Short mmCIF file of C-alpha atoms in Angstrom, two decimals:
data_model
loop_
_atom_site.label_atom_id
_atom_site.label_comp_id
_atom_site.label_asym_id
_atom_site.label_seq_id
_atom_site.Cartn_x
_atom_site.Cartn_y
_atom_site.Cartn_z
CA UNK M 1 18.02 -13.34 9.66
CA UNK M 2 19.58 -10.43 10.35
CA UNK M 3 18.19 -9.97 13.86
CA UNK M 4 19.23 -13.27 14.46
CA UNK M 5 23.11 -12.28 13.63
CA UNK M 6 22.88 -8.98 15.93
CA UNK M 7 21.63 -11.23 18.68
CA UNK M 8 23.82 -13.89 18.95
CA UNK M 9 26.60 -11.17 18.44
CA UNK M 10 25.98 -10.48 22.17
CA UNK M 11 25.07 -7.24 24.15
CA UNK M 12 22.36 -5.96 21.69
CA UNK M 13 18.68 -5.61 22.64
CA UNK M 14 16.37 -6.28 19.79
CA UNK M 15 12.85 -4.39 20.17
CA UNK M 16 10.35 -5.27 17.54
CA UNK M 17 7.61 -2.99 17.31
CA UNK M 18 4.58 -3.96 14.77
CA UNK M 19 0.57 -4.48 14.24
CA UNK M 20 -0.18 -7.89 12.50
CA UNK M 21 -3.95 -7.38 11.95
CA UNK M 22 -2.03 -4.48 9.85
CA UNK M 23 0.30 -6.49 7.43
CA UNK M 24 -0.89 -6.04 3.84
CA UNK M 25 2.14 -5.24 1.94
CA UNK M 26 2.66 -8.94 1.04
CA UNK M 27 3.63 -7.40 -2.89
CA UNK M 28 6.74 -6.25 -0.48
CA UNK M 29 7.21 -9.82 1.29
CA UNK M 30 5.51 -8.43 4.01
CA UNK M 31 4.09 -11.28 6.86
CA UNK M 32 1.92 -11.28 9.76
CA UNK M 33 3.87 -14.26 10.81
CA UNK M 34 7.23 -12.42 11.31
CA UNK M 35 5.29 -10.18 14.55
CA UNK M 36 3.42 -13.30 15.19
CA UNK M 37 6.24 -15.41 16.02
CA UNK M 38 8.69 -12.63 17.68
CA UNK M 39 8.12 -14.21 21.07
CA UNK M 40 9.22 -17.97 19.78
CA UNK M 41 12.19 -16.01 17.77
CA UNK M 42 13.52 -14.26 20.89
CA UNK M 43 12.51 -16.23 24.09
CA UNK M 44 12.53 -14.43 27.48
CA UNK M 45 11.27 -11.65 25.82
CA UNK M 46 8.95 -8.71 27.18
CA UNK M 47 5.12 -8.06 25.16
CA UNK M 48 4.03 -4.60 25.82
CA UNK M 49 0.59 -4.52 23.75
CA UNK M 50 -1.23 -1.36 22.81
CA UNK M 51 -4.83 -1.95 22.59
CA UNK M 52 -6.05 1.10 23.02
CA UNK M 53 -7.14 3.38 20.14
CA UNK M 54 -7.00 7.08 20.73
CA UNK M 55 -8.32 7.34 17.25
CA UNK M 56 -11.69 5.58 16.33
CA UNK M 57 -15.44 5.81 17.91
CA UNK M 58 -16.94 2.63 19.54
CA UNK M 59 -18.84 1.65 16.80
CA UNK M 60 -16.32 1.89 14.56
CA UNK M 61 -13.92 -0.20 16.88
CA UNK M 62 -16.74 -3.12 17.28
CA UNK M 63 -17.27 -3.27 13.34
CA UNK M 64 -13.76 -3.55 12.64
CA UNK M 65 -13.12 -6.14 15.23
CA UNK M 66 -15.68 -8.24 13.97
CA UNK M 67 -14.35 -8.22 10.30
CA UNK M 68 -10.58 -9.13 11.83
CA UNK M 69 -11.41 -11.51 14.22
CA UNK M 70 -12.85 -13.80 11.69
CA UNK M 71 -9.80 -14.39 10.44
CA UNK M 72 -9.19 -17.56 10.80
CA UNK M 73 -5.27 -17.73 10.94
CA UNK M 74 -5.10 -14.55 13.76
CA UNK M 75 -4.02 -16.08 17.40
CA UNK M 76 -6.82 -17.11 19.02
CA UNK M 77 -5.13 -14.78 22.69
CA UNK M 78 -4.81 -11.57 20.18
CA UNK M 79 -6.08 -8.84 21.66
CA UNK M 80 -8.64 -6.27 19.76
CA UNK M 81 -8.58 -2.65 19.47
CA UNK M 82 -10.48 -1.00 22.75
CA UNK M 83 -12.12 2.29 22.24
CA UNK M 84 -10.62 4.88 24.65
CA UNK M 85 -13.27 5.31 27.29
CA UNK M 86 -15.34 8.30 26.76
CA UNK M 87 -14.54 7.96 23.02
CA UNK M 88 -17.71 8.86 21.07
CA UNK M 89 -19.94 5.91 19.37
CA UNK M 90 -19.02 7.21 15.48
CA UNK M 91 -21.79 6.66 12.72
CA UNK M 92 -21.83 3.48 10.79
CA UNK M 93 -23.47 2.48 8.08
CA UNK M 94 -23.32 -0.35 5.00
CA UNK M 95 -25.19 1.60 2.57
CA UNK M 96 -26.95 0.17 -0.55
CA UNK M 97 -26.74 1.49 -4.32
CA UNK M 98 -28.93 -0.40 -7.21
CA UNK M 99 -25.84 0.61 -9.72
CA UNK M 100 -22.30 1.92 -9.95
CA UNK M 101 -23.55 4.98 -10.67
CA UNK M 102 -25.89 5.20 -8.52
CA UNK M 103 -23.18 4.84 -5.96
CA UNK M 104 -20.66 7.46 -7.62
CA UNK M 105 -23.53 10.04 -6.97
CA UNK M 106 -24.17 8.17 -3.60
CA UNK M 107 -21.20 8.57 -2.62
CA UNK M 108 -20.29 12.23 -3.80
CA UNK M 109 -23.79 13.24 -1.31
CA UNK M 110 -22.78 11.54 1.62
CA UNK M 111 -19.12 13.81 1.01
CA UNK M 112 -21.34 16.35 0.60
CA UNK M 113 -23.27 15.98 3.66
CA UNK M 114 -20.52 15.54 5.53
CA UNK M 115 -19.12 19.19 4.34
CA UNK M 116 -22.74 20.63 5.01
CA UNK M 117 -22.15 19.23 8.98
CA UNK M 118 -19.09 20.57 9.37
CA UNK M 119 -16.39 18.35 8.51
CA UNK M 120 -13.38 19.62 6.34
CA UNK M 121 -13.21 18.09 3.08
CA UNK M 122 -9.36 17.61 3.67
CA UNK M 123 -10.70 15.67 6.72
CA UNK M 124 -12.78 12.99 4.43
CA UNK M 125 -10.93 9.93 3.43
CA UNK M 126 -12.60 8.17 -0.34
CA UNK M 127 -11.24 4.69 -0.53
CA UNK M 128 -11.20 1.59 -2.73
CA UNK M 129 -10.25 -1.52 -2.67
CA UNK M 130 -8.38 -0.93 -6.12
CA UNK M 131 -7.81 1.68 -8.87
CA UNK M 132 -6.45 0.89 -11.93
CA UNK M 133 -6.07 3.64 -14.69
CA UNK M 134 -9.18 5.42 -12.08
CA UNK M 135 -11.68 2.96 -12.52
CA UNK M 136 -13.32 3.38 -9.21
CA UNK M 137 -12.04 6.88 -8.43
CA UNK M 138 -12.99 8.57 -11.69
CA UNK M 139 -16.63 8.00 -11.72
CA UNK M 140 -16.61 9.07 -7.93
CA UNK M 141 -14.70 12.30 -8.70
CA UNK M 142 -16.69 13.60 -11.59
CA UNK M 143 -19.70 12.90 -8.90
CA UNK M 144 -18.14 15.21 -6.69
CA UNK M 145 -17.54 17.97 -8.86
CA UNK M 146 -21.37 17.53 -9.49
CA UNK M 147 -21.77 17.91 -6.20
CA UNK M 148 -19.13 20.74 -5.87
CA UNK M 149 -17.17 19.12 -3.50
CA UNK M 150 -13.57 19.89 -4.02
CA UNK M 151 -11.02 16.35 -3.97
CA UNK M 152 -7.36 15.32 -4.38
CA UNK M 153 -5.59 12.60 -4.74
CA UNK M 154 -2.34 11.98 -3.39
CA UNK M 155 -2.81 8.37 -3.77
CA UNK M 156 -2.19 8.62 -7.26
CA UNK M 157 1.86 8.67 -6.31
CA UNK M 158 1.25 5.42 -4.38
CA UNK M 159 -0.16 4.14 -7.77
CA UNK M 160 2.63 6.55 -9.91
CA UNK M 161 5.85 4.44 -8.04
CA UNK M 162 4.05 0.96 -8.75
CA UNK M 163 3.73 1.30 -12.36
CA UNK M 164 6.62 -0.92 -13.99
CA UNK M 165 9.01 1.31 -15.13
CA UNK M 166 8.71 3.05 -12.25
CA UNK M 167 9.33 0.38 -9.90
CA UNK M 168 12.67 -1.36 -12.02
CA UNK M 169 14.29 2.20 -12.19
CA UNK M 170 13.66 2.93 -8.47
CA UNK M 171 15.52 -0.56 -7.93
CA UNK M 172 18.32 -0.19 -10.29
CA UNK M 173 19.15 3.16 -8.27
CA UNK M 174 18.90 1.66 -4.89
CA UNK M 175 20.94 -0.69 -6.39
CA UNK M 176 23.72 1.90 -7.84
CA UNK M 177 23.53 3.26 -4.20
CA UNK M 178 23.93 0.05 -3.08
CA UNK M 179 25.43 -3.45 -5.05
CA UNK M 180 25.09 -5.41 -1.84
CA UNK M 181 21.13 -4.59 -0.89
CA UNK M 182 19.79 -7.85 -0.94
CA UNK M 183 15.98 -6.44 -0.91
CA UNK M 184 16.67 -4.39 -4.26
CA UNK M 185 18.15 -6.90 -5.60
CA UNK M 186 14.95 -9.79 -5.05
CA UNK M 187 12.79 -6.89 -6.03
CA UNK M 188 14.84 -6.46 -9.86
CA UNK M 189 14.79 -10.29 -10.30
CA UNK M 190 11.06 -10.17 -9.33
CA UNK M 191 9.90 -7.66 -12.41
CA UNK M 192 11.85 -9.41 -15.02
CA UNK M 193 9.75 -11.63 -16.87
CA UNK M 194 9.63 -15.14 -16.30
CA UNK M 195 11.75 -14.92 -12.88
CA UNK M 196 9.95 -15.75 -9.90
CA UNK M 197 9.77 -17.72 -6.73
CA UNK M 198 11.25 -20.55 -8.09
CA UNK M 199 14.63 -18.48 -8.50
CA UNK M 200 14.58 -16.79 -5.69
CA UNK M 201 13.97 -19.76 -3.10
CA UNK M 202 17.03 -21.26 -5.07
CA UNK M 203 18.96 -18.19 -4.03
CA UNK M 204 17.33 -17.97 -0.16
CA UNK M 205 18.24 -22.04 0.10
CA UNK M 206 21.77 -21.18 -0.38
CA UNK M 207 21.89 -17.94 0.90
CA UNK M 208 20.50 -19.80 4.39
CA UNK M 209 22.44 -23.05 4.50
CA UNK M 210 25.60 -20.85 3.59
CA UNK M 211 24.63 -18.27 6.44
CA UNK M 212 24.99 -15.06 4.04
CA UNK M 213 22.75 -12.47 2.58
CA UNK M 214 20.63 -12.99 -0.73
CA UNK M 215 22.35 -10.30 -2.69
CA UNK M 216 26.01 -12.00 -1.34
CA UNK M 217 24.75 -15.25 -2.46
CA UNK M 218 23.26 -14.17 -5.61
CA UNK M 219 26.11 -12.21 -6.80
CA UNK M 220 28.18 -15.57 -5.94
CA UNK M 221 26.38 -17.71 -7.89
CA UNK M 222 25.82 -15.48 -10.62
CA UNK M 223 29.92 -15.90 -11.06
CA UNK M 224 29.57 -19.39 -10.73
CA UNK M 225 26.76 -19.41 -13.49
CA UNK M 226 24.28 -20.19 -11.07
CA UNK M 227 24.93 -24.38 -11.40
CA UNK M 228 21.69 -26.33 -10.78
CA UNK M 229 19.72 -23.07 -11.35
CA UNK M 230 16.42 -23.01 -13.04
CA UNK M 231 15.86 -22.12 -16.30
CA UNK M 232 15.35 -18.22 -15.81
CA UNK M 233 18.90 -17.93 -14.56
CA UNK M 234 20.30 -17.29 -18.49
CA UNK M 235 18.03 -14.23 -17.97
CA UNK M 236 19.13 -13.00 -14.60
CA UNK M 237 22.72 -13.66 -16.01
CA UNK M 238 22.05 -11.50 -18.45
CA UNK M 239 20.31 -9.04 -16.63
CA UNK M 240 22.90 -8.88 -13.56
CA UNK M 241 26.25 -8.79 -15.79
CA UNK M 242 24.90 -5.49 -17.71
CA UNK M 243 23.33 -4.00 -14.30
CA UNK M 244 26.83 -4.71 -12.36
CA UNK M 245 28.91 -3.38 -15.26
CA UNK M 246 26.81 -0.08 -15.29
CA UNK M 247 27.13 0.33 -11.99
CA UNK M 248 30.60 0.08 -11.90
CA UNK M 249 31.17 2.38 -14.84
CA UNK M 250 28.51 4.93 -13.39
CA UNK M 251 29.95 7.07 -10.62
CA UNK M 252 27.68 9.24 -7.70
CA UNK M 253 28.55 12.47 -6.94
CA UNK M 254 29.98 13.58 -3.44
CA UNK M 255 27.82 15.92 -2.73
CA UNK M 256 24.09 17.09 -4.06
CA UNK M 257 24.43 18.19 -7.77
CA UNK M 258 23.39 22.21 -7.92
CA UNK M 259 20.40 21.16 -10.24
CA UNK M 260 19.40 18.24 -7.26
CA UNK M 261 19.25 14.63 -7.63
CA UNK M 262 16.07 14.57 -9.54
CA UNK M 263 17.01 16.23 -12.09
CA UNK M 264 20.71 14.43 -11.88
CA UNK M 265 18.94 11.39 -11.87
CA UNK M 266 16.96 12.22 -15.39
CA UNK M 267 19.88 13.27 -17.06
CA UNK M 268 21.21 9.80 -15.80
CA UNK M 269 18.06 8.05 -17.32
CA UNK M 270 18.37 9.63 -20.69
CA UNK M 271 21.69 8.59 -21.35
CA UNK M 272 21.38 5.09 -20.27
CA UNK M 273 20.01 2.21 -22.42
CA UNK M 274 20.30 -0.16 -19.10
CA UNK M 275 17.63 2.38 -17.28
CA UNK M 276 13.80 2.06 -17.89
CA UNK M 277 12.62 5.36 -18.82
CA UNK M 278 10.48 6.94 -15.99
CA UNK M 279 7.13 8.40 -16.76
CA UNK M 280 5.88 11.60 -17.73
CA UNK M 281 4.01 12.06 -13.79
CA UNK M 282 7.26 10.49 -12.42
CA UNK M 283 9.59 12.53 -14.41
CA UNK M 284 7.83 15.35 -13.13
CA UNK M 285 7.75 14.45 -9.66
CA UNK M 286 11.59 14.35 -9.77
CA UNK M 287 12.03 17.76 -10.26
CA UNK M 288 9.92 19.06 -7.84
CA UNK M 289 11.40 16.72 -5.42
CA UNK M 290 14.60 18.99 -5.23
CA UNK M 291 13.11 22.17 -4.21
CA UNK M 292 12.19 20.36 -0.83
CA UNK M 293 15.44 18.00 -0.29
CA UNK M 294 18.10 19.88 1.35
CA UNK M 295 21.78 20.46 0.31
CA UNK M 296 22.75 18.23 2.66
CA UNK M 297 20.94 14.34 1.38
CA UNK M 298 22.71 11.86 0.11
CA UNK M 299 21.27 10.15 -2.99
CA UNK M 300 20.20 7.12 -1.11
CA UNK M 301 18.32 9.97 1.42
CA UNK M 302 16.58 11.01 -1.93
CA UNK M 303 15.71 7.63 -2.94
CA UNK M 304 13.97 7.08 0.52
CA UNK M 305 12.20 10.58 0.54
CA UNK M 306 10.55 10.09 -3.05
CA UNK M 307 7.26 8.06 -1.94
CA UNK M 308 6.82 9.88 1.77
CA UNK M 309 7.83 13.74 0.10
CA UNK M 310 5.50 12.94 -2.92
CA UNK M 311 2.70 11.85 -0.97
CA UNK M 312 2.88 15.34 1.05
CA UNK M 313 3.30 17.34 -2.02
CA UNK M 314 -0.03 15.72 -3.21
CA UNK M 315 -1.72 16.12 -0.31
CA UNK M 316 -0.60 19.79 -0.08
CA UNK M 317 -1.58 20.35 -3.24
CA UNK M 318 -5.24 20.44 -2.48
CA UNK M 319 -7.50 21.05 0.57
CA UNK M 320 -10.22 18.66 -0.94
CA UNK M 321 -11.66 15.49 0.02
CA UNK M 322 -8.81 12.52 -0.51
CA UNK M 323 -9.29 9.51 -2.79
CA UNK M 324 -7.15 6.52 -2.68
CA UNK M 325 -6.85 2.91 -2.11
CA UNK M 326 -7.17 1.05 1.14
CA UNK M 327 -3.43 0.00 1.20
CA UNK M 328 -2.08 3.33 0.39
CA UNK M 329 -4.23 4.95 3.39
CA UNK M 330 -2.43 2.96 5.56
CA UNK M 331 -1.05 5.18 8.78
CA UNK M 332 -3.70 8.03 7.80
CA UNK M 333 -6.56 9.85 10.06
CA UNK M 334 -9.35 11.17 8.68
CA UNK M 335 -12.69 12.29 10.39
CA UNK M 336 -14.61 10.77 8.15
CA UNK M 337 -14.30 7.34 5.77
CA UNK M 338 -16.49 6.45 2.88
CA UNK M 339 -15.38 2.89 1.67
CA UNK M 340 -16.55 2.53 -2.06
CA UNK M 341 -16.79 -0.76 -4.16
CA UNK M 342 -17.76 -3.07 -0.49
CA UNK M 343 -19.08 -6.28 -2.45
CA UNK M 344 -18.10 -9.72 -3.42
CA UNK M 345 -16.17 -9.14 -6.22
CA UNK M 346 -14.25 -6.40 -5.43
CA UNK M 347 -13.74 -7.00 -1.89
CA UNK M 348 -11.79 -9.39 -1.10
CA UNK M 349 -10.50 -9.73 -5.00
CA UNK M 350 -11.23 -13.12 -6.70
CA UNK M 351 -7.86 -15.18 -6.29
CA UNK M 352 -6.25 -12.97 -3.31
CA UNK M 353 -5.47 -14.39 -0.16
CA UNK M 354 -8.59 -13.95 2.24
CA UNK M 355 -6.77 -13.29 5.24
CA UNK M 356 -4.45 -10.13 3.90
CA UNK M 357 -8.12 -9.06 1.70
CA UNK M 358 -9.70 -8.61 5.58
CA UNK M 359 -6.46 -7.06 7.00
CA UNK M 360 -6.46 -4.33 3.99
CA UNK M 361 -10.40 -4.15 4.76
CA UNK M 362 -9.58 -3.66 8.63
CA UNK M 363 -6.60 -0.85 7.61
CA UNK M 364 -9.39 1.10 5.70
CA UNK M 365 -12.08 0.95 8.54
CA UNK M 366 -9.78 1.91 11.17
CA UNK M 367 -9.04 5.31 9.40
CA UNK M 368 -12.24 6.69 10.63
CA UNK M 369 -12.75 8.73 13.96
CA UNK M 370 -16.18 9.46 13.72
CA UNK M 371 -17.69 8.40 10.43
CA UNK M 372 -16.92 5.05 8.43
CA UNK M 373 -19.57 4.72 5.73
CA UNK M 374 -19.15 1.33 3.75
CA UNK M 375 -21.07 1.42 0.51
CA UNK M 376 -21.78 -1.38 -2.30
CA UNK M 377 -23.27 -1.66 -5.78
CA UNK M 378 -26.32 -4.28 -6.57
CA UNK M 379 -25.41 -3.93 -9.92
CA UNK M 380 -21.88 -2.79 -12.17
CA UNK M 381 -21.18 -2.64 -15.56
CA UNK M 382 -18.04 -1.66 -17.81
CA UNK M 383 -14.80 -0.76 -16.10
CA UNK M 384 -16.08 -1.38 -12.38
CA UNK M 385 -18.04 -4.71 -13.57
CA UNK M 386 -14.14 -6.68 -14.40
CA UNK M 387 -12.29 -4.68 -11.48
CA UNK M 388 -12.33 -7.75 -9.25
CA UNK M 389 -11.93 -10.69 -12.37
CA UNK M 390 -15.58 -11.16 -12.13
CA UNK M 391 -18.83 -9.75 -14.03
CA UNK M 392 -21.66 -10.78 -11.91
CA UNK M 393 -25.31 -9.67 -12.67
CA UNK M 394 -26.85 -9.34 -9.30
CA UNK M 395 -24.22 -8.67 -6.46
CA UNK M 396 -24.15 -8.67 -2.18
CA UNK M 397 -22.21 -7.10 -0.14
CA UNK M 398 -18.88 -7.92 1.11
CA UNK M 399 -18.88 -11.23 3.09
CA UNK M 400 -16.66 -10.03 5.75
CA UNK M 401 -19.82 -8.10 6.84
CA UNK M 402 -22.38 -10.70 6.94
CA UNK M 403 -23.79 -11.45 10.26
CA UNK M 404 -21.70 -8.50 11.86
CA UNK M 405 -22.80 -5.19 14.15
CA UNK M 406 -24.26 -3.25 11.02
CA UNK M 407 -26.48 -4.21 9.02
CA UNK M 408 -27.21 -3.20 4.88
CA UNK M 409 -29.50 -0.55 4.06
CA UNK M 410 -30.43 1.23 1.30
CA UNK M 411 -28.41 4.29 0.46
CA UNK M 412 -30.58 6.60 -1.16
CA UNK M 413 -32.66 6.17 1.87
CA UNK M 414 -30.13 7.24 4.64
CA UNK M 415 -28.81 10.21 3.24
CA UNK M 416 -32.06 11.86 2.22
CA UNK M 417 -32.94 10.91 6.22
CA UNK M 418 -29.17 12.87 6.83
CA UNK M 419 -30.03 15.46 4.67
CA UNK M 420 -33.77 16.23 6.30
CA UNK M 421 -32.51 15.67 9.77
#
């Protein structure tokens, strides 16, 4: 919409620059359909694709491909990564475990043999599909100190600024910053309870036919007492009326506090009832945050410097092999990927769209430059058993696999041929 209201203002050039076979932050409204559709959206205009990766080995390019071009809503004309020529093939491999623990320890040699070749731990990429509370990544990193391979995790703040409290607060200050941003305001109504889509298309609906923004709409209606509103919009009422008086009683400095926003921003959290209280890690992160701001950023520069900063300071942090999600490797380059966890199940999640599970799949594999070693469980029990909603006996590996370039073998197998080779 916005786009729309800078191009019909006349003499501005819109340039859209985006990978669809890359969208997975649908938690964050994100689309594949809003890159898909530019061309209909803006007629006459020019397509300049980049195909080529400067990043991957052939093999890993032609396993990739084949998991995203199954997808059956991608464009039929989309083009597919192209190794650059000259590129080396990479290793592959789908690698077999009989148990989760088996493929912990599996995967902790294959880091291991990676480090005995010559490749920086730093330079090793761990993923999973999902985390929670480190139920794939803590079996896998007390394998590793087994195997006394050093790791880190700078996923973990990834994980940190998801957590609920974490999430509201962060919104509540963009917010403060902000009364009119319409995406902090759908993301506040979104985490209160009982407030959903239902609410929110009410808002959109009006916000469209009316041609304004959500939060101008919202705030509108929320004066009007939302007439014809569903049933949450007592709550949001509520909710809005104490969040717009705060904000109007709460006043931002000028200029950078001496002590830095982080730690302004905790003394702003402890004396205000309206303000989930951060966590402990998050509360923490905060203050270290201000010894690498400058003088010179404005609280909303803080705000966006939190996640990108934080993820730095982890990674800094450590020299040691990286663990993390799929999603939250997104835009990283490692030499080598191990994929844990690849098995119906886990991957795509039971009850997740199919199409985003291969596009966060795809994101994962395309880390790689010269290794991307995908490895799966025959058998889980406790935490890693109910990670995907599902306890199943006997498992497979990932479907998105079957019938592709590489083929499942078994794990202990291929890394005792590494190791002796």
């Amino acid at each position: 919409g916005i786009l729309h209201l800078l191009s019909d203002k006349g003499g501005c050039k819109v340039i859209g620059t985006g990978d669809d076979d890359q969208s997975i932050y649908s938690w964050r409204k994100a689309d594949p359909a809003g890159i898909r559709r530019f061309g209909s959206d803006y007629p006459g205009f020019d397509d300049y694709t980049l195909s080529v990766t400067l990043r991957c080995g052939k093999r890993i390019v032609e396993w990739a491909n084949f998991v995203i071009q199954a997808d059956p809503g991608r464009p039929a004309d989309r083009a597919c990564l192209d190794p650059l020529p000259g590129s080396p093939d990479g290793e592959v491999a789908l690698l077999r475990f009989a148990g989760h623990v088996a493929e912990a320890k599996g995967v902790a040699r294959l880091a291991a043999a990676l480090v005995a070749d010559g490749v920086a731990e730093r330079d090793i990429l761990i993923l999973t599909r999902t985390d929670h509370n480190g139920t794939f990544s803590a079996p896998i990193k007390e394998a590793l100190a087994e195997a006394g391979v050093a790791c880190s995790d700078p996923g973990y703040v990834v994980e940190m600024l998801a957590e609920l409290p974490n999430r509201e607060l962060l919104e509540v200050l963009r917010l403060l910053v902000n009364p009119d941003d319409s995406v902090a305001w759908r993301a506040t109504l979104h985490l209160l309870p009982r407030v959903g889509d239902t609410f929110c298309d009410y808002i959109y609906e009006r916000a469209a036919a009316g041609g304004e923004t959500f939060a101008a709409r919202l705030r509108g209606l929320c004066d009007a007492g939302f007439p014809d509103g569903p049933s949450s919009s007592n709550q949001v009422t509520t909710r809005m009326t104490a969040l717009l008086d705060w904000i109007g009683q709460t006043p931002i400095p000028d200029v950078r506090p001496d002590t830095g926003w982080g730690t302004w921003l905790l003394d702003l959290t402890d004396n205000a009832d309206i303000l989930p209280p951060p966590s402990q890690s998050f509360r923490e992160l905060l203050v270290q945050l201000d010894s690498l701001t400058a003088d010179e950023d404005s609280l909303s520069r803080f705000l966006a410097l939190i996640e990108p900063l934080g993820k730095d300071l982890a990674q800094s942090i450590s020299n040691g092999v990286r663990i993390m999600t799929m999603g939250g490797s997104k835009g990283l380059t490692a030499e080598a990927v191990i994929i844990a966890g690849c098995e119906d199940g886990v991957v795509p999640r039971p009850g997740s769209d199919l199409s985003e599970e291969r596009r966060i799949l795809y994101v994962g594999m395309t880390r790689a430059r010269r290794h991307l070693l995908c490895t799966w469980a025959g058998r889980r029990k406790g935490p890693t058993a109910r990670a995907g909603g599902a306890t199943l006996e006997r498992r497979r590996f990932c479907d998105f696999f079957s019938g592709g370039p590489v083929a499942s073998e078994d794990g202990d197998r291929y890394i005792q041929n590494w190791t002796r080779g």
